[in-house]
Amino acid sequence: MLKKSLFTVLVGLLSACATSPTGRSQFIYMPDNQVDQMGLQAFDSMKSKNPISRNADYNQFAQCVALDLTKQTGGQWEVVVFEDETLNAFALPGNKIGVHTGLIKLVDNQDQLAAVIGHEIGHVLSRHSNERLSQETAVSTGLSMVQAVTQPQTALGQTALGLLGVGAQYGVLLPYSRVHETEADTIGLDLMAKAGFDPRQSINLWKKMDQASQGGQPIEFMSTHPSHGSRIDNLNQHMNHAVQLQQQARSQGKQPHCTK
Ligand SMILES: [Zn+2]
């Protein structure tokens, strides 16, 4: 009996060790399908509570950029443009992407929007929500959060939404760690380049975001994806590789044409 329970614990711990797409080891114990379920629930309630943009040009622009990016990752992704002037975009486990009209108005071109959406997809591909849930909650709490996410008025529900990265909309700020931010930047940069977007535009985008936040505009995005001094250095370090990826993509005929 003792042997059996020891075995169960060991198997549990072994399965809790995972590796992120950049090769970093992660502690993860939540079943991915449960975390995906949380993402779906959170997205559903956002769609029912927040106005969805009917601007055909904005919708087409966001869909076009997201589709070119997600062709590189596979899977079906749902993209919704929210009528919201704050500068924000997010992606949730379960392949959901939300883009605010405020961000669409801010960006100068398709490449800048691809930089933000690519970064968001980077968080999902790296299973950061699962890692945050696994790090910051006990096993029992983590599993009860799957239900709690449908109740944003409760403390547990708010924590769940915060760990999914969309808590700001419900007044809960749980910013991504610097490690997660850097990882999402790196993955997003490669992803946009592989889709044929210009990775150098990511630098311009982050500078624009920084400027907008200094202008006193409340930037929902910057509160959950904190700016750090080394973000641009990190992107520049990976830029030669990313430009090569983009050239390869272009030679394969991947040439995005998304306009707003
Ligand atoms: Zn981020």
mmCIF file of C-alpha atoms and ligand atoms in Angstrom:
data_model
loop_
_atom_site.group_PDB
_atom_site.id
_atom_site.type_symbol
_atom_site.label_atom_id
_atom_site.label_comp_id
_atom_site.label_asym_id
_atom_site.label_seq_id
_atom_site.Cartn_x
_atom_site.Cartn_y
_atom_site.Cartn_z
ATOM 1 C CA MET A 1 0.000 0.000 0.000
ATOM 2 C CA LEU A 2 2.784 2.360 1.009
ATOM 3 C CA LYS A 3 4.715 1.386 -2.081
ATOM 4 C CA LYS A 4 1.759 2.157 -4.257
ATOM 5 C CA SER A 5 1.203 5.653 -2.861
ATOM 6 C CA LEU A 6 4.910 6.421 -3.102
ATOM 7 C CA PHE A 7 4.779 5.292 -6.710
ATOM 8 C CA THR A 8 1.794 7.576 -7.367
ATOM 9 C CA VAL A 9 3.618 10.565 -5.858
ATOM 10 C CA LEU A 10 6.737 9.869 -7.914
ATOM 11 C CA VAL A 11 4.768 9.523 -11.129
ATOM 12 C CA GLY A 12 2.981 12.762 -10.264
ATOM 13 C CA LEU A 13 6.247 14.625 -9.742
ATOM 14 C CA LEU A 14 7.816 13.226 -12.883
ATOM 15 C CA SER A 15 4.855 14.250 -14.964
ATOM 16 C CA ALA A 16 5.065 17.711 -13.376
ATOM 17 C CA CYS A 17 8.410 18.319 -15.092
ATOM 18 C CA ALA A 18 7.983 19.789 -18.554
ATOM 19 C CA THR A 19 10.130 21.705 -21.037
ATOM 20 C CA SER A 20 9.092 24.967 -22.681
ATOM 21 C CA PRO A 21 9.615 25.614 -26.441
ATOM 22 C CA THR A 22 12.823 27.521 -25.604
ATOM 23 C CA GLY A 23 14.184 24.557 -23.613
ATOM 24 C CA ARG A 24 13.480 25.910 -20.131
ATOM 25 C CA SER A 25 12.316 23.359 -17.566
ATOM 26 C CA GLN A 26 8.888 24.014 -16.124
ATOM 27 C CA PHE A 27 6.883 22.770 -13.159
ATOM 28 C CA ILE A 28 3.450 21.938 -14.537
ATOM 29 C CA TYR A 29 0.806 19.730 -12.978
ATOM 30 C CA MET A 30 -2.531 20.975 -14.289
ATOM 31 C CA PRO A 31 -3.996 18.800 -17.055
ATOM 32 C CA ASP A 32 -3.780 20.865 -20.270
ATOM 33 C CA ASN A 33 -7.375 20.094 -21.205
ATOM 34 C CA GLN A 34 -8.518 21.653 -17.905
ATOM 35 C CA VAL A 35 -6.497 24.799 -18.542
ATOM 36 C CA ASP A 36 -7.887 24.947 -22.097
ATOM 37 C CA GLN A 37 -11.353 24.658 -20.592
ATOM 38 C CA MET A 38 -10.586 27.657 -18.349
ATOM 39 C CA GLY A 39 -9.459 29.619 -21.400
ATOM 40 C CA LEU A 40 -12.686 28.793 -23.244
ATOM 41 C CA GLN A 41 -14.807 29.790 -20.246
ATOM 42 C CA ALA A 42 -12.967 33.072 -19.775
ATOM 43 C CA PHE A 43 -13.240 33.884 -23.492
ATOM 44 C CA ASP A 44 -16.952 33.074 -23.564
ATOM 45 C CA SER A 45 -17.681 35.386 -20.654
ATOM 46 C CA MET A 46 -15.591 38.171 -22.205
ATOM 47 C CA LYS A 47 -17.542 37.832 -25.453
ATOM 48 C CA SER A 48 -20.859 37.971 -23.644
ATOM 49 C CA LYS A 49 -19.924 40.963 -21.436
ATOM 50 C CA ASN A 50 -17.870 43.168 -23.766
ATOM 51 C CA PRO A 51 -18.918 44.799 -27.044
ATOM 52 C CA ILE A 52 -17.518 43.101 -30.134
ATOM 53 C CA SER A 53 -16.367 45.344 -32.971
ATOM 54 C CA ARG A 54 -18.441 45.323 -36.151
ATOM 55 C CA ASN A 55 -15.811 47.301 -38.042
ATOM 56 C CA ALA A 56 -15.249 45.058 -41.077
ATOM 57 C CA ASP A 57 -11.809 46.500 -41.860
ATOM 58 C CA TYR A 58 -10.515 46.000 -38.306
ATOM 59 C CA ASN A 59 -11.907 42.469 -38.143
ATOM 60 C CA GLN A 60 -10.427 41.537 -41.466
ATOM 61 C CA PHE A 61 -7.043 43.043 -40.507
ATOM 62 C CA ALA A 62 -6.839 41.177 -37.182
ATOM 63 C CA GLN A 63 -8.062 37.904 -38.716
ATOM 64 C CA CYS A 64 -5.554 38.170 -41.549
ATOM 65 C CA VAL A 65 -2.566 38.772 -39.243
ATOM 66 C CA ALA A 66 -3.640 36.079 -36.769
ATOM 67 C CA LEU A 67 -4.281 33.528 -39.522
ATOM 68 C CA ASP A 68 -0.828 34.004 -41.051
ATOM 69 C CA LEU A 69 0.730 33.549 -37.598
ATOM 70 C CA THR A 70 -1.338 30.544 -36.535
ATOM 71 C CA LYS A 71 -0.670 28.745 -39.839
ATOM 72 C CA GLN A 72 2.822 28.341 -38.361
ATOM 73 C CA THR A 73 1.572 26.788 -35.134
ATOM 74 C CA GLY A 74 -1.281 24.694 -36.480
ATOM 75 C CA GLY A 75 -4.679 24.304 -34.891
ATOM 76 C CA GLN A 76 -7.848 26.329 -35.253
ATOM 77 C CA TRP A 77 -7.721 29.683 -33.465
ATOM 78 C CA GLU A 78 -10.681 31.946 -32.811
ATOM 79 C CA VAL A 79 -10.018 35.692 -33.177
ATOM 80 C CA VAL A 80 -12.365 38.347 -31.791
ATOM 81 C CA VAL A 81 -11.956 42.134 -32.069
ATOM 82 C CA PHE A 82 -13.353 43.919 -29.011
ATOM 83 C CA GLU A 83 -14.688 47.470 -29.219
ATOM 84 C CA ASP A 84 -12.348 48.859 -26.581
ATOM 85 C CA GLU A 85 -10.071 51.889 -26.828
ATOM 86 C CA THR A 86 -7.446 50.492 -24.435
ATOM 87 C CA LEU A 87 -4.236 49.223 -26.020
ATOM 88 C CA ASN A 88 -4.511 45.508 -25.495
ATOM 89 C CA ALA A 89 -4.504 42.068 -27.032
ATOM 90 C CA PHE A 90 -4.496 38.695 -25.340
ATOM 91 C CA ALA A 91 -4.445 34.999 -26.116
ATOM 92 C CA LEU A 92 -5.912 32.264 -23.984
ATOM 93 C CA PRO A 93 -5.297 28.535 -23.678
ATOM 94 C CA GLY A 94 -7.737 26.726 -25.943
ATOM 95 C CA ASN A 95 -6.564 28.815 -28.951
ATOM 96 C CA LYS A 96 -8.451 32.062 -28.364
ATOM 97 C CA ILE A 97 -7.185 35.507 -29.400
ATOM 98 C CA GLY A 98 -8.706 38.862 -28.447
ATOM 99 C CA VAL A 99 -7.623 42.184 -29.974
ATOM 100 C CA HIS A 100 -8.837 45.611 -28.848
ATOM 101 C CA THR A 101 -9.732 48.274 -31.421
ATOM 102 C CA GLY A 102 -7.434 50.685 -29.519
ATOM 103 C CA LEU A 103 -4.409 48.553 -30.399
ATOM 104 C CA ILE A 104 -5.480 48.218 -34.041
ATOM 105 C CA LYS A 105 -5.638 52.024 -34.258
ATOM 106 C CA LEU A 106 -2.188 52.366 -32.640
ATOM 107 C CA VAL A 107 -0.195 50.087 -34.939
ATOM 108 C CA ASP A 108 1.346 51.481 -38.122
ATOM 109 C CA ASN A 109 1.321 48.241 -40.089
ATOM 110 C CA GLN A 110 0.617 44.487 -40.154
ATOM 111 C CA ASP A 111 4.075 43.680 -38.776
ATOM 112 C CA GLN A 112 3.475 45.639 -35.560
ATOM 113 C CA LEU A 113 0.166 43.893 -34.947
ATOM 114 C CA ALA A 114 1.884 40.565 -35.681
ATOM 115 C CA ALA A 115 4.483 41.421 -33.010
ATOM 116 C CA VAL A 116 1.807 41.769 -30.298
ATOM 117 C CA ILE A 117 -0.304 38.783 -31.366
ATOM 118 C CA GLY A 118 2.849 36.691 -31.833
ATOM 119 C CA HIS A 119 3.927 37.584 -28.281
ATOM 120 C CA GLU A 120 0.505 36.538 -26.967
ATOM 121 C CA ILE A 121 0.592 33.246 -28.873
ATOM 122 C CA GLY A 122 4.084 32.755 -27.402
ATOM 123 C CA HIS A 123 2.576 32.770 -23.886
ATOM 124 C CA VAL A 124 0.049 30.102 -24.931
ATOM 125 C CA LEU A 125 2.568 27.881 -26.749
ATOM 126 C CA SER A 126 4.817 28.026 -23.665
ATOM 127 C CA ARG A 127 1.889 26.997 -21.431
ATOM 128 C CA HIS A 128 2.533 29.979 -19.147
ATOM 129 C CA SER A 129 -1.017 29.898 -17.741
ATOM 130 C CA ASN A 130 -0.570 26.294 -16.693
ATOM 131 C CA GLU A 131 2.835 27.073 -15.201
ATOM 132 C CA ARG A 132 1.433 30.028 -13.231
ATOM 133 C CA LEU A 133 -1.487 27.949 -11.967
ATOM 134 C CA SER A 134 0.916 25.150 -11.008
ATOM 135 C CA GLN A 135 3.395 27.473 -9.281
ATOM 136 C CA GLU A 136 0.964 29.637 -7.430
ATOM 137 C CA THR A 137 -1.712 27.256 -6.275
ATOM 138 C CA ALA A 138 -2.034 23.942 -4.468
ATOM 139 C CA VAL A 139 -3.232 20.970 -6.526
ATOM 140 C CA SER A 140 -6.704 21.119 -4.976
ATOM 141 C CA THR A 141 -7.050 24.878 -5.496
ATOM 142 C CA GLY A 142 -5.778 24.616 -9.056
ATOM 143 C CA LEU A 143 -8.452 22.129 -9.991
ATOM 144 C CA SER A 144 -11.248 24.067 -8.297
ATOM 145 C CA MET A 145 -10.192 27.110 -10.336
ATOM 146 C CA VAL A 146 -11.470 25.379 -13.443
ATOM 147 C CA GLN A 147 -15.002 26.033 -12.161
ATOM 148 C CA ALA A 148 -14.157 29.311 -10.422
ATOM 149 C CA VAL A 149 -13.186 30.984 -13.695
ATOM 150 C CA THR A 150 -16.890 31.299 -14.521
ATOM 151 C CA GLN A 151 -17.377 33.406 -11.363
ATOM 152 C CA PRO A 152 -15.255 36.552 -11.693
ATOM 153 C CA GLN A 153 -17.016 38.059 -8.674
ATOM 154 C CA THR A 154 -15.358 35.537 -6.310
ATOM 155 C CA ALA A 155 -11.776 35.818 -5.052
ATOM 156 C CA LEU A 156 -10.836 32.430 -6.505
ATOM 157 C CA GLY A 157 -12.396 33.300 -9.847
ATOM 158 C CA GLN A 158 -10.410 36.557 -9.951
ATOM 159 C CA THR A 159 -7.169 34.752 -9.166
ATOM 160 C CA ALA A 160 -7.935 32.241 -11.922
ATOM 161 C CA LEU A 161 -8.526 35.022 -14.474
ATOM 162 C CA GLY A 162 -5.401 36.826 -13.280
ATOM 163 C CA LEU A 163 -3.291 33.696 -13.753
ATOM 164 C CA LEU A 164 -4.760 33.269 -17.239
ATOM 165 C CA GLY A 165 -3.446 36.776 -17.969
ATOM 166 C CA VAL A 166 -6.815 38.513 -18.426
ATOM 167 C CA GLY A 167 -7.444 39.646 -14.849
ATOM 168 C CA ALA A 168 -6.917 43.334 -15.656
ATOM 169 C CA GLN A 169 -10.383 43.378 -17.219
ATOM 170 C CA TYR A 170 -11.745 42.300 -13.836
ATOM 171 C CA GLY A 171 -9.540 44.558 -11.724
ATOM 172 C CA VAL A 172 -6.907 41.931 -10.879
ATOM 173 C CA LEU A 173 -3.299 42.471 -11.870
ATOM 174 C CA LEU A 174 -1.065 39.434 -11.953
ATOM 175 C CA PRO A 175 1.763 40.501 -14.294
ATOM 176 C CA TYR A 176 3.782 37.926 -16.169
ATOM 177 C CA SER A 177 7.279 37.375 -14.783
ATOM 178 C CA ARG A 178 10.288 38.660 -16.641
ATOM 179 C CA VAL A 179 11.192 35.071 -17.584
ATOM 180 C CA HIS A 180 7.768 34.571 -19.158
ATOM 181 C CA GLU A 181 7.904 37.936 -20.921
ATOM 182 C CA THR A 182 11.310 37.211 -22.438
ATOM 183 C CA GLU A 183 10.194 33.763 -23.539
ATOM 184 C CA ALA A 184 7.012 35.115 -25.167
ATOM 185 C CA ASP A 185 9.099 37.805 -26.915
ATOM 186 C CA THR A 186 11.538 35.266 -28.331
ATOM 187 C CA ILE A 187 8.841 32.862 -29.514
ATOM 188 C CA GLY A 188 6.706 35.681 -30.906
ATOM 189 C CA LEU A 189 9.648 37.119 -32.843
ATOM 190 C CA ASP A 190 10.436 33.777 -34.514
ATOM 191 C CA LEU A 191 6.774 33.129 -35.173
ATOM 192 C CA MET A 192 6.178 36.441 -36.954
ATOM 193 C CA ALA A 193 9.358 35.975 -38.988
ATOM 194 C CA LYS A 194 8.413 32.434 -40.028
ATOM 195 C CA ALA A 195 5.063 33.811 -41.222
ATOM 196 C CA GLY A 196 6.921 36.346 -43.391
ATOM 197 C CA PHE A 197 6.284 39.463 -41.277
ATOM 198 C CA ASP A 198 9.143 41.923 -40.680
ATOM 199 C CA PRO A 199 10.547 41.059 -37.213
ATOM 200 C CA ARG A 200 12.327 44.446 -36.954
ATOM 201 C CA GLN A 201 8.928 46.108 -36.566
ATOM 202 C CA SER A 202 8.654 44.492 -33.113
ATOM 203 C CA ILE A 203 11.185 47.037 -31.817
ATOM 204 C CA ASN A 204 9.111 49.937 -33.173
ATOM 205 C CA LEU A 205 5.990 48.451 -31.637
ATOM 206 C CA TRP A 206 7.457 48.165 -28.127
ATOM 207 C CA LYS A 207 8.804 51.704 -28.365
ATOM 208 C CA LYS A 208 5.347 52.924 -29.358
ATOM 209 C CA MET A 209 3.804 51.071 -26.438
ATOM 210 C CA ASP A 210 6.331 52.607 -24.045
ATOM 211 C CA GLN A 211 5.658 56.091 -25.396
ATOM 212 C CA ALA A 212 1.905 55.607 -25.115
ATOM 213 C CA SER A 213 2.234 54.501 -21.485
ATOM 214 C CA GLN A 214 4.406 57.511 -20.654
ATOM 215 C CA GLY A 215 1.741 59.724 -22.158
ATOM 216 C CA GLY A 216 -0.439 58.847 -19.186
ATOM 217 C CA GLN A 217 -2.769 56.637 -21.216
ATOM 218 C CA PRO A 218 -3.774 53.626 -19.123
ATOM 219 C CA ILE A 219 -2.187 50.698 -20.911
ATOM 220 C CA GLU A 220 -3.844 47.497 -19.873
ATOM 221 C CA PHE A 221 -1.276 45.543 -21.833
ATOM 222 C CA MET A 222 1.702 47.035 -19.987
ATOM 223 C CA SER A 223 0.196 46.192 -16.602
ATOM 224 C CA THR A 224 0.093 42.464 -17.333
ATOM 225 C CA HIS A 225 3.074 42.355 -19.704
ATOM 226 C CA PRO A 226 5.482 44.660 -17.844
ATOM 227 C CA SER A 227 8.075 46.514 -19.840
ATOM 228 C CA HIS A 228 11.615 45.794 -18.778
ATOM 229 C CA GLY A 229 14.852 47.436 -19.849
ATOM 230 C CA SER A 230 16.230 44.304 -21.472
ATOM 231 C CA ARG A 231 13.207 43.607 -23.705
ATOM 232 C CA ILE A 232 14.619 45.451 -26.700
ATOM 233 C CA ASP A 233 18.163 44.111 -26.051
ATOM 234 C CA ASN A 234 16.783 40.579 -26.044
ATOM 235 C CA LEU A 235 14.868 41.154 -29.271
ATOM 236 C CA ASN A 236 17.962 42.666 -30.907
ATOM 237 C CA GLN A 237 20.037 39.662 -29.865
ATOM 238 C CA HIS A 238 17.646 37.387 -31.724
ATOM 239 C CA MET A 239 17.115 39.732 -34.661
ATOM 240 C CA ASN A 240 19.701 38.350 -37.112
ATOM 241 C CA HIS A 241 18.263 34.880 -36.723
ATOM 242 C CA ALA A 242 14.710 36.222 -37.078
ATOM 243 C CA VAL A 243 15.576 38.174 -40.245
ATOM 244 C CA GLN A 244 17.021 34.965 -41.719
ATOM 245 C CA LEU A 245 13.794 33.156 -40.866
ATOM 246 C CA GLN A 246 11.819 35.897 -42.575
ATOM 247 C CA GLN A 247 13.969 35.678 -45.709
ATOM 248 C CA GLN A 248 13.437 31.905 -45.817
ATOM 249 C CA ALA A 249 9.690 32.431 -45.418
ATOM 250 C CA ARG A 250 9.638 35.017 -48.216
ATOM 251 C CA SER A 251 11.546 32.673 -50.516
ATOM 252 C CA GLN A 252 8.836 30.083 -49.829
ATOM 253 C CA GLY A 253 6.218 32.581 -50.980
ATOM 254 C CA LYS A 254 4.995 33.620 -47.508
ATOM 255 C CA GLN A 255 4.238 37.291 -48.000
ATOM 256 C CA PRO A 256 1.515 38.623 -45.713
ATOM 257 C CA HIS A 257 -0.774 41.307 -47.150
ATOM 258 C CA CYS A 258 -2.926 42.471 -44.260
ATOM 259 C CA THR A 259 -4.231 46.034 -44.250
ATOM 260 C CA LYS A 260 -6.601 47.924 -41.973
HETATM 261 ZN ZN ZN B 1 3.570 39.058 -22.233
#
